[in-house]
């Protein structure tokens, strides 16, 4: 019984240890939407992320991946990577980037309770007489255990804790344009002197945008002579013109220029 009590206390101290924190603290970034992926979901690949999550994310998007979700939580050391792999399989991710950063230590009290019993011994002696007058001495002992409650042994346990992050990625089906744009910021609108346009944030390697020398930071002002209003407008025009050559009017480093892009079908 003594050996089982400390184990029981540890189980009580960590009631959620059996849960998968990567599933418990998962955040869906696409609202459950089905993305046009390049291949059916298979066994996910797990990699350790670099020191800069933003740079890693940018690199993944340049390679044609899309972020579908992430997990973020703080826990003790020793979280098994296989739990992240299991969550990746559940959401259909192709690649998982894993991050962990030591955040400090946490101490807590985990006393051990042991029985406080006392044992008393009584001794009995006497003489035994035989039928022919012979005698023999005997002596007996009796042990009696009395329960005295429990003794409390104070104990402090210190656990190292870390911040864990996992990002889940899907390889996208090649898109007609192959670049991700964002709406103009207030600062960009002021600098351009206009409210309409979309800024290229990511160019996918080997895409039509890449081959046409569209650069990250370029602002798209128009398509085939027609001005665009925002990112949604640009995306719709690229899809409508898939498979065709389009002329983009760009703003780059204070000057306007044009680039011809052959869109994928």
PDB file of C-alpha atoms in Angstrom:
ATOM      1  CA  UNK A   1       0.000   0.000   0.000  1.00  0.00           C
ATOM      2  CA  UNK A   2       2.854   2.389   0.755  1.00  0.00           C
ATOM      3  CA  UNK A   3       4.209   2.104  -2.781  1.00  0.00           C
ATOM      4  CA  UNK A   4       0.812   2.779  -4.361  1.00  0.00           C
ATOM      5  CA  UNK A   5      -0.014   5.993  -2.500  1.00  0.00           C
ATOM      6  CA  UNK A   6       2.644   8.254  -4.124  1.00  0.00           C
ATOM      7  CA  UNK A   7       1.646   6.928  -7.543  1.00  0.00           C
ATOM      8  CA  UNK A   8      -1.982   7.743  -6.838  1.00  0.00           C
ATOM      9  CA  UNK A   9      -1.024  11.289  -5.836  1.00  0.00           C
ATOM     10  CA  UNK A  10       0.858  11.817  -9.080  1.00  0.00           C
ATOM     11  CA  UNK A  11      -2.161  10.680 -11.067  1.00  0.00           C
ATOM     12  CA  UNK A  12      -4.320  13.177  -9.175  1.00  0.00           C
ATOM     13  CA  UNK A  13      -1.806  15.961  -9.810  1.00  0.00           C
ATOM     14  CA  UNK A  14      -1.919  15.400 -13.592  1.00  0.00           C
ATOM     15  CA  UNK A  15      -5.528  14.462 -14.376  1.00  0.00           C
ATOM     16  CA  UNK A  16      -5.279  15.475 -18.066  1.00  0.00           C
ATOM     17  CA  UNK A  17      -1.980  13.765 -18.804  1.00  0.00           C
ATOM     18  CA  UNK A  18      -3.608  11.199 -21.080  1.00  0.00           C
ATOM     19  CA  UNK A  19      -5.223  13.829 -23.345  1.00  0.00           C
ATOM     20  CA  UNK A  20      -3.598  14.966 -26.575  1.00  0.00           C
ATOM     21  CA  UNK A  21      -2.794  18.679 -26.086  1.00  0.00           C
ATOM     22  CA  UNK A  22      -2.207  19.122 -29.820  1.00  0.00           C
ATOM     23  CA  UNK A  23      -5.843  18.167 -30.380  1.00  0.00           C
ATOM     24  CA  UNK A  24      -7.178  19.877 -27.269  1.00  0.00           C
ATOM     25  CA  UNK A  25      -5.632  23.254 -28.185  1.00  0.00           C
ATOM     26  CA  UNK A  26      -6.004  23.086 -31.972  1.00  0.00           C
ATOM     27  CA  UNK A  27      -7.128  26.198 -33.882  1.00  0.00           C
ATOM     28  CA  UNK A  28      -8.609  25.846 -37.372  1.00  0.00           C
ATOM     29  CA  UNK A  29      -7.452  28.722 -39.617  1.00  0.00           C
ATOM     30  CA  UNK A  30      -9.586  27.844 -42.659  1.00  0.00           C
ATOM     31  CA  UNK A  31     -12.955  27.381 -40.987  1.00  0.00           C
ATOM     32  CA  UNK A  32     -13.137  23.722 -41.941  1.00  0.00           C
ATOM     33  CA  UNK A  33     -13.011  24.534 -45.653  1.00  0.00           C
ATOM     34  CA  UNK A  34     -11.721  21.917 -48.081  1.00  0.00           C
ATOM     35  CA  UNK A  35      -8.679  23.379 -49.841  1.00  0.00           C
ATOM     36  CA  UNK A  36      -7.714  22.386 -53.400  1.00  0.00           C
ATOM     37  CA  UNK A  37      -4.813  20.214 -52.366  1.00  0.00           C
ATOM     38  CA  UNK A  38      -2.204  18.789 -54.713  1.00  0.00           C
ATOM     39  CA  UNK A  39      -2.441  15.220 -53.418  1.00  0.00           C
ATOM     40  CA  UNK A  40      -4.693  13.149 -51.146  1.00  0.00           C
ATOM     41  CA  UNK A  41      -3.753  13.253 -47.483  1.00  0.00           C
ATOM     42  CA  UNK A  42      -1.128  10.703 -46.502  1.00  0.00           C
ATOM     43  CA  UNK A  43       1.329  10.212 -43.673  1.00  0.00           C
ATOM     44  CA  UNK A  44       2.371  13.668 -42.448  1.00  0.00           C
ATOM     45  CA  UNK A  45       6.004  14.746 -42.249  1.00  0.00           C
ATOM     46  CA  UNK A  46       7.197  16.323 -38.994  1.00  0.00           C
ATOM     47  CA  UNK A  47       9.993  18.898 -38.866  1.00  0.00           C
ATOM     48  CA  UNK A  48      11.498  21.072 -36.151  1.00  0.00           C
ATOM     49  CA  UNK A  49      10.784  24.721 -36.848  1.00  0.00           C
ATOM     50  CA  UNK A  50      13.460  27.391 -36.911  1.00  0.00           C
ATOM     51  CA  UNK A  51      13.946  30.314 -34.508  1.00  0.00           C
ATOM     52  CA  UNK A  52      11.498  32.538 -36.422  1.00  0.00           C
ATOM     53  CA  UNK A  53       7.964  31.230 -36.976  1.00  0.00           C
ATOM     54  CA  UNK A  54       7.058  34.038 -39.366  1.00  0.00           C
ATOM     55  CA  UNK A  55      10.003  33.293 -41.627  1.00  0.00           C
ATOM     56  CA  UNK A  56       9.159  29.592 -41.576  1.00  0.00           C
ATOM     57  CA  UNK A  57       5.557  30.362 -42.526  1.00  0.00           C
ATOM     58  CA  UNK A  58       6.664  32.622 -45.366  1.00  0.00           C
ATOM     59  CA  UNK A  59       9.024  29.941 -46.673  1.00  0.00           C
ATOM     60  CA  UNK A  60       6.246  27.327 -46.561  1.00  0.00           C
ATOM     61  CA  UNK A  61       3.926  29.572 -48.571  1.00  0.00           C
ATOM     62  CA  UNK A  62       6.658  30.229 -51.127  1.00  0.00           C
ATOM     63  CA  UNK A  63       6.871  26.456 -51.585  1.00  0.00           C
ATOM     64  CA  UNK A  64       3.134  26.233 -52.278  1.00  0.00           C
ATOM     65  CA  UNK A  65       1.838  25.177 -48.845  1.00  0.00           C
ATOM     66  CA  UNK A  66      -1.215  26.633 -47.112  1.00  0.00           C
ATOM     67  CA  UNK A  67      -1.666  26.875 -43.334  1.00  0.00           C
ATOM     68  CA  UNK A  68      -4.788  24.998 -42.196  1.00  0.00           C
ATOM     69  CA  UNK A  69      -4.356  25.287 -38.420  1.00  0.00           C
ATOM     70  CA  UNK A  70      -2.085  25.417 -35.411  1.00  0.00           C
ATOM     71  CA  UNK A  71      -1.813  24.146 -31.831  1.00  0.00           C
ATOM     72  CA  UNK A  72      -0.419  26.265 -28.992  1.00  0.00           C
ATOM     73  CA  UNK A  73      -0.165  25.389 -25.294  1.00  0.00           C
ATOM     74  CA  UNK A  74       2.110  25.413 -22.254  1.00  0.00           C
ATOM     75  CA  UNK A  75       2.997  22.115 -20.595  1.00  0.00           C
ATOM     76  CA  UNK A  76       5.694  20.143 -18.844  1.00  0.00           C
ATOM     77  CA  UNK A  77       8.638  18.718 -20.731  1.00  0.00           C
ATOM     78  CA  UNK A  78       8.478  15.467 -22.644  1.00  0.00           C
ATOM     79  CA  UNK A  79       5.400  15.958 -24.846  1.00  0.00           C
ATOM     80  CA  UNK A  80       5.620  13.173 -27.433  1.00  0.00           C
ATOM     81  CA  UNK A  81       5.864  14.340 -31.072  1.00  0.00           C
ATOM     82  CA  UNK A  82       3.663  11.412 -32.033  1.00  0.00           C
ATOM     83  CA  UNK A  83       0.739  13.279 -30.507  1.00  0.00           C
ATOM     84  CA  UNK A  84       1.317  16.087 -33.016  1.00  0.00           C
ATOM     85  CA  UNK A  85       1.539  13.497 -35.778  1.00  0.00           C
ATOM     86  CA  UNK A  86      -1.783  11.999 -34.664  1.00  0.00           C
ATOM     87  CA  UNK A  87      -3.432  15.434 -34.787  1.00  0.00           C
ATOM     88  CA  UNK A  88      -1.911  16.080 -38.224  1.00  0.00           C
ATOM     89  CA  UNK A  89      -3.469  12.841 -39.489  1.00  0.00           C
ATOM     90  CA  UNK A  90      -6.800  13.863 -38.003  1.00  0.00           C
ATOM     91  CA  UNK A  91      -6.870  17.207 -39.873  1.00  0.00           C
ATOM     92  CA  UNK A  92      -5.223  15.891 -43.061  1.00  0.00           C
ATOM     93  CA  UNK A  93      -1.987  17.901 -42.897  1.00  0.00           C
ATOM     94  CA  UNK A  94       0.933  17.085 -45.182  1.00  0.00           C
ATOM     95  CA  UNK A  95       3.606  18.792 -43.062  1.00  0.00           C
ATOM     96  CA  UNK A  96       3.854  19.799 -39.400  1.00  0.00           C
ATOM     97  CA  UNK A  97       6.369  22.294 -38.036  1.00  0.00           C
ATOM     98  CA  UNK A  98       7.073  21.798 -34.326  1.00  0.00           C
ATOM     99  CA  UNK A  99       8.331  24.413 -31.869  1.00  0.00           C
ATOM    100  CA  UNK A 100       9.103  24.255 -28.161  1.00  0.00           C
ATOM    101  CA  UNK A 101      10.572  26.972 -25.983  1.00  0.00           C
ATOM    102  CA  UNK A 102      11.436  26.646 -22.287  1.00  0.00           C
ATOM    103  CA  UNK A 103       9.205  29.010 -20.306  1.00  0.00           C
ATOM    104  CA  UNK A 104      10.340  28.333 -16.740  1.00  0.00           C
ATOM    105  CA  UNK A 105       9.673  25.903 -13.919  1.00  0.00           C
ATOM    106  CA  UNK A 106       6.690  25.360 -11.667  1.00  0.00           C
ATOM    107  CA  UNK A 107       6.770  23.939  -8.157  1.00  0.00           C
ATOM    108  CA  UNK A 108       3.854  22.357  -6.372  1.00  0.00           C
ATOM    109  CA  UNK A 109       3.269  20.468  -3.152  1.00  0.00           C
ATOM    110  CA  UNK A 110       2.732  16.726  -3.439  1.00  0.00           C
ATOM    111  CA  UNK A 111       2.797  15.300   0.108  1.00  0.00           C
ATOM    112  CA  UNK A 112       3.096  11.563   0.693  1.00  0.00           C
ATOM    113  CA  UNK A 113       0.633   9.959   3.132  1.00  0.00           C
ATOM    114  CA  UNK A 114       1.876   6.868   4.999  1.00  0.00           C
ATOM    115  CA  UNK A 115       0.064   4.756   7.617  1.00  0.00           C
ATOM    116  CA  UNK A 116       1.083   5.693  11.187  1.00  0.00           C
ATOM    117  CA  UNK A 117       0.615   2.300  12.853  1.00  0.00           C
ATOM    118  CA  UNK A 118       1.966   1.031  16.177  1.00  0.00           C
ATOM    119  CA  UNK A 119       2.671  -2.625  17.023  1.00  0.00           C
ATOM    120  CA  UNK A 120       2.504  -3.948  20.629  1.00  0.00           C
ATOM    121  CA  UNK A 121       3.797  -7.371  21.671  1.00  0.00           C
ATOM    122  CA  UNK A 122       2.550  -9.378  24.667  1.00  0.00           C
ATOM    123  CA  UNK A 123       4.473 -12.358  26.064  1.00  0.00           C
ATOM    124  CA  UNK A 124       2.882 -15.279  27.894  1.00  0.00           C
ATOM    125  CA  UNK A 125       4.891 -17.861  29.923  1.00  0.00           C
ATOM    126  CA  UNK A 126       3.808 -20.935  31.871  1.00  0.00           C
ATOM    127  CA  UNK A 127       4.517 -24.524  32.933  1.00  0.00           C
ATOM    128  CA  UNK A 128       3.042 -27.630  31.416  1.00  0.00           C
ATOM    129  CA  UNK A 129       2.691 -30.772  33.630  1.00  0.00           C
ATOM    130  CA  UNK A 130       2.846 -34.271  32.167  1.00  0.00           C
ATOM    131  CA  UNK A 131       0.933 -37.393  33.357  1.00  0.00           C
ATOM    132  CA  UNK A 132       3.988 -38.748  35.198  1.00  0.00           C
ATOM    133  CA  UNK A 133       4.923 -35.586  36.999  1.00  0.00           C
ATOM    134  CA  UNK A 134       7.278 -34.168  34.360  1.00  0.00           C
ATOM    135  CA  UNK A 135       7.136 -30.449  33.629  1.00  0.00           C
ATOM    136  CA  UNK A 136       7.976 -28.201  30.658  1.00  0.00           C
ATOM    137  CA  UNK A 137       8.171 -24.440  30.304  1.00  0.00           C
ATOM    138  CA  UNK A 138       6.554 -22.596  27.417  1.00  0.00           C
ATOM    139  CA  UNK A 139       6.581 -19.014  26.185  1.00  0.00           C
ATOM    140  CA  UNK A 140       4.316 -17.347  23.575  1.00  0.00           C
ATOM    141  CA  UNK A 141       4.182 -13.922  21.930  1.00  0.00           C
ATOM    142  CA  UNK A 142       1.219 -12.033  20.432  1.00  0.00           C
ATOM    143  CA  UNK A 143       1.585  -8.942  18.169  1.00  0.00           C
ATOM    144  CA  UNK A 144      -1.233  -6.385  18.057  1.00  0.00           C
ATOM    145  CA  UNK A 145      -1.300  -3.603  15.392  1.00  0.00           C
ATOM    146  CA  UNK A 146      -3.084  -0.381  16.279  1.00  0.00           C
ATOM    147  CA  UNK A 147      -3.935   2.183  13.605  1.00  0.00           C
ATOM    148  CA  UNK A 148      -2.822   5.718  14.419  1.00  0.00           C
ATOM    149  CA  UNK A 149      -4.029   7.498  11.290  1.00  0.00           C
ATOM    150  CA  UNK A 150      -1.667   8.763   8.577  1.00  0.00           C
ATOM    151  CA  UNK A 151       1.687  10.480   8.689  1.00  0.00           C
ATOM    152  CA  UNK A 152       2.163  13.339   6.205  1.00  0.00           C
ATOM    153  CA  UNK A 153       5.597  13.657   4.611  1.00  0.00           C
ATOM    154  CA  UNK A 154       5.939  17.061   2.909  1.00  0.00           C
ATOM    155  CA  UNK A 155       7.341  16.966  -0.632  1.00  0.00           C
ATOM    156  CA  UNK A 156       7.849  19.672  -3.270  1.00  0.00           C
ATOM    157  CA  UNK A 157       8.023  18.707  -6.927  1.00  0.00           C
ATOM    158  CA  UNK A 158       9.482  21.060  -9.552  1.00  0.00           C
ATOM    159  CA  UNK A 159       8.482  20.626 -13.196  1.00  0.00           C
ATOM    160  CA  UNK A 160      10.124  22.335 -16.170  1.00  0.00           C
ATOM    161  CA  UNK A 161       7.561  23.865 -18.516  1.00  0.00           C
ATOM    162  CA  UNK A 162       7.700  24.890 -22.170  1.00  0.00           C
ATOM    163  CA  UNK A 163       5.570  26.690 -24.734  1.00  0.00           C
ATOM    164  CA  UNK A 164       4.630  24.273 -27.529  1.00  0.00           C
ATOM    165  CA  UNK A 165       3.463  25.310 -31.002  1.00  0.00           C
ATOM    166  CA  UNK A 166       2.674  23.151 -34.014  1.00  0.00           C
ATOM    167  CA  UNK A 167       1.642  24.520 -37.418  1.00  0.00           C
ATOM    168  CA  UNK A 168      -0.161  22.281 -39.915  1.00  0.00           C
ATOM    169  CA  UNK A 169       0.293  22.680 -43.672  1.00  0.00           C
ATOM    170  CA  UNK A 170      -1.259  21.308 -46.871  1.00  0.00           C
ATOM    171  CA  UNK A 171       0.421  21.335 -50.293  1.00  0.00           C
ATOM    172  CA  UNK A 172      -1.917  23.283 -52.550  1.00  0.00           C
ATOM    173  CA  UNK A 173      -2.909  22.443 -56.087  1.00  0.00           C
ATOM    174  CA  UNK A 174      -1.045  24.862 -58.409  1.00  0.00           C
ATOM    175  CA  UNK A 175      -3.131  28.031 -58.871  1.00  0.00           C
ATOM    176  CA  UNK A 176      -3.480  30.091 -62.079  1.00  0.00           C
ATOM    177  CA  UNK A 177      -1.447  33.063 -60.839  1.00  0.00           C
ATOM    178  CA  UNK A 178       0.686  31.577 -58.058  1.00  0.00           C
ATOM    179  CA  UNK A 179       0.957  34.611 -55.780  1.00  0.00           C
ATOM    180  CA  UNK A 180      -0.773  35.651 -52.585  1.00  0.00           C
ATOM    181  CA  UNK A 181      -1.924  39.277 -52.340  1.00  0.00           C
ATOM    182  CA  UNK A 182      -3.182  41.369 -49.431  1.00  0.00           C
ATOM    183  CA  UNK A 183      -5.232  44.545 -49.312  1.00  0.00           C
ATOM    184  CA  UNK A 184      -3.482  47.891 -49.124  1.00  0.00           C
ATOM    185  CA  UNK A 185      -2.671  49.200 -45.670  1.00  0.00           C
ATOM    186  CA  UNK A 186      -3.552  52.789 -44.729  1.00  0.00           C
ATOM    187  CA  UNK A 187       0.144  53.676 -45.048  1.00  0.00           C
ATOM    188  CA  UNK A 188       0.319  52.183 -48.558  1.00  0.00           C
ATOM    189  CA  UNK A 189      -2.825  54.016 -49.623  1.00  0.00           C
ATOM    190  CA  UNK A 190      -1.339  57.268 -48.433  1.00  0.00           C
ATOM    191  CA  UNK A 191       1.970  56.630 -50.205  1.00  0.00           C
ATOM    192  CA  UNK A 192       0.235  55.660 -53.474  1.00  0.00           C
ATOM    193  CA  UNK A 193      -2.377  58.362 -53.261  1.00  0.00           C
ATOM    194  CA  UNK A 194      -5.127  55.868 -54.030  1.00  0.00           C
ATOM    195  CA  UNK A 195      -7.453  53.401 -52.295  1.00  0.00           C
ATOM    196  CA  UNK A 196      -7.498  50.678 -54.950  1.00  0.00           C
ATOM    197  CA  UNK A 197      -4.980  47.911 -55.522  1.00  0.00           C
ATOM    198  CA  UNK A 198      -3.484  44.821 -53.918  1.00  0.00           C
ATOM    199  CA  UNK A 199       0.039  44.164 -52.640  1.00  0.00           C
ATOM    200  CA  UNK A 200       1.856  40.927 -53.466  1.00  0.00           C
ATOM    201  CA  UNK A 201       2.812  39.279 -50.165  1.00  0.00           C
ATOM    202  CA  UNK A 202       4.050  35.867 -51.352  1.00  0.00           C
ATOM    203  CA  UNK A 203       5.213  34.574 -54.730  1.00  0.00           C
ATOM    204  CA  UNK A 204       5.216  30.780 -55.043  1.00  0.00           C
ATOM    205  CA  UNK A 205       8.428  29.373 -56.440  1.00  0.00           C
ATOM    206  CA  UNK A 206       8.091  28.230 -60.061  1.00  0.00           C
ATOM    207  CA  UNK A 207       4.605  29.734 -60.470  1.00  0.00           C
ATOM    208  CA  UNK A 208       3.470  31.929 -63.385  1.00  0.00           C
ATOM    209  CA  UNK A 209       3.938  34.986 -61.168  1.00  0.00           C
ATOM    210  CA  UNK A 210       7.476  33.825 -60.336  1.00  0.00           C
ATOM    211  CA  UNK A 211       8.356  33.232 -63.999  1.00  0.00           C
ATOM    212  CA  UNK A 212       7.022  36.689 -64.929  1.00  0.00           C
ATOM    213  CA  UNK A 213       9.282  38.332 -62.318  1.00  0.00           C
ATOM    214  CA  UNK A 214       6.447  39.506 -60.115  1.00  0.00           C
ATOM    215  CA  UNK A 215       8.120  40.453 -56.833  1.00  0.00           C
ATOM    216  CA  UNK A 216       6.906  40.442 -53.267  1.00  0.00           C
ATOM    217  CA  UNK A 217       6.039  44.017 -52.371  1.00  0.00           C
ATOM    218  CA  UNK A 218       4.748  44.881 -55.844  1.00  0.00           C
ATOM    219  CA  UNK A 219       1.351  46.579 -55.864  1.00  0.00           C
ATOM    220  CA  UNK A 220      -1.020  45.418 -58.591  1.00  0.00           C
ATOM    221  CA  UNK A 221      -2.957  48.390 -59.949  1.00  0.00           C
ATOM    222  CA  UNK A 222      -4.701  46.816 -62.928  1.00  0.00           C
ATOM    223  CA  UNK A 223      -5.244  43.724 -65.085  1.00  0.00           C
ATOM    224  CA  UNK A 224      -5.505  43.971 -68.882  1.00  0.00           C
ATOM    225  CA  UNK A 225      -6.090  47.733 -68.682  1.00  0.00           C
ATOM    226  CA  UNK A 226      -8.824  47.535 -66.030  1.00  0.00           C
ATOM    227  CA  UNK A 227      -8.127  48.757 -62.504  1.00  0.00           C
ATOM    228  CA  UNK A 228      -8.600  46.344 -59.607  1.00  0.00           C
ATOM    229  CA  UNK A 229     -10.201  47.348 -56.345  1.00  0.00           C
ATOM    230  CA  UNK A 230      -8.731  44.901 -53.832  1.00  0.00           C
ATOM    231  CA  UNK A 231      -7.370  41.389 -53.261  1.00  0.00           C
ATOM    232  CA  UNK A 232     -10.745  39.722 -53.784  1.00  0.00           C
ATOM    233  CA  UNK A 233     -11.105  41.464 -57.134  1.00  0.00           C
ATOM    234  CA  UNK A 234      -7.592  40.436 -58.229  1.00  0.00           C
ATOM    235  CA  UNK A 235      -8.194  36.792 -57.283  1.00  0.00           C
ATOM    236  CA  UNK A 236     -11.487  36.677 -59.172  1.00  0.00           C
ATOM    237  CA  UNK A 237      -9.893  38.126 -62.322  1.00  0.00           C
ATOM    238  CA  UNK A 238      -7.009  35.631 -62.227  1.00  0.00           C
ATOM    239  CA  UNK A 239      -9.429  32.714 -61.980  1.00  0.00           C
ATOM    240  CA  UNK A 240     -11.632  34.073 -64.759  1.00  0.00           C
ATOM    241  CA  UNK A 241      -8.608  34.496 -67.062  1.00  0.00           C
ATOM    242  CA  UNK A 242      -6.961  31.135 -66.228  1.00  0.00           C
ATOM    243  CA  UNK A 243      -4.962  29.742 -69.146  1.00  0.00           C
ATOM    244  CA  UNK A 244      -4.535  33.140 -70.802  1.00  0.00           C
ATOM    245  CA  UNK A 245      -1.796  35.769 -71.024  1.00  0.00           C
ATOM    246  CA  UNK A 246      -2.598  38.787 -68.881  1.00  0.00           C
ATOM    247  CA  UNK A 247      -0.868  42.140 -68.544  1.00  0.00           C
ATOM    248  CA  UNK A 248      -0.450  43.432 -65.014  1.00  0.00           C
ATOM    249  CA  UNK A 249       0.109  47.103 -64.262  1.00  0.00           C
ATOM    250  CA  UNK A 250       2.352  47.292 -61.196  1.00  0.00           C
ATOM    251  CA  UNK A 251       3.752  49.881 -58.832  1.00  0.00           C
ATOM    252  CA  UNK A 252       7.310  49.104 -57.749  1.00  0.00           C
ATOM    253  CA  UNK A 253       9.815  51.354 -55.975  1.00  0.00           C
ATOM    254  CA  UNK A 254       7.998  54.536 -56.898  1.00  0.00           C
ATOM    255  CA  UNK A 255       7.419  53.710 -60.590  1.00  0.00           C
ATOM    256  CA  UNK A 256       4.775  52.032 -62.709  1.00  0.00           C
ATOM    257  CA  UNK A 257       5.657  49.075 -64.933  1.00  0.00           C
ATOM    258  CA  UNK A 258       3.920  46.234 -66.744  1.00  0.00           C
ATOM    259  CA  UNK A 259       4.472  42.484 -66.674  1.00  0.00           C
ATOM    260  CA  UNK A 260       2.887  39.820 -68.876  1.00  0.00           C
ATOM    261  CA  UNK A 261       1.919  36.645 -67.018  1.00  0.00           C
ATOM    262  CA  UNK A 262       0.869  33.376 -68.658  1.00  0.00           C
ATOM    263  CA  UNK A 263      -1.684  31.993 -66.230  1.00  0.00           C
ATOM    264  CA  UNK A 264      -2.112  28.274 -65.632  1.00  0.00           C
ATOM    265  CA  UNK A 265      -5.367  26.709 -66.840  1.00  0.00           C
TER     266      UNK A 265
END
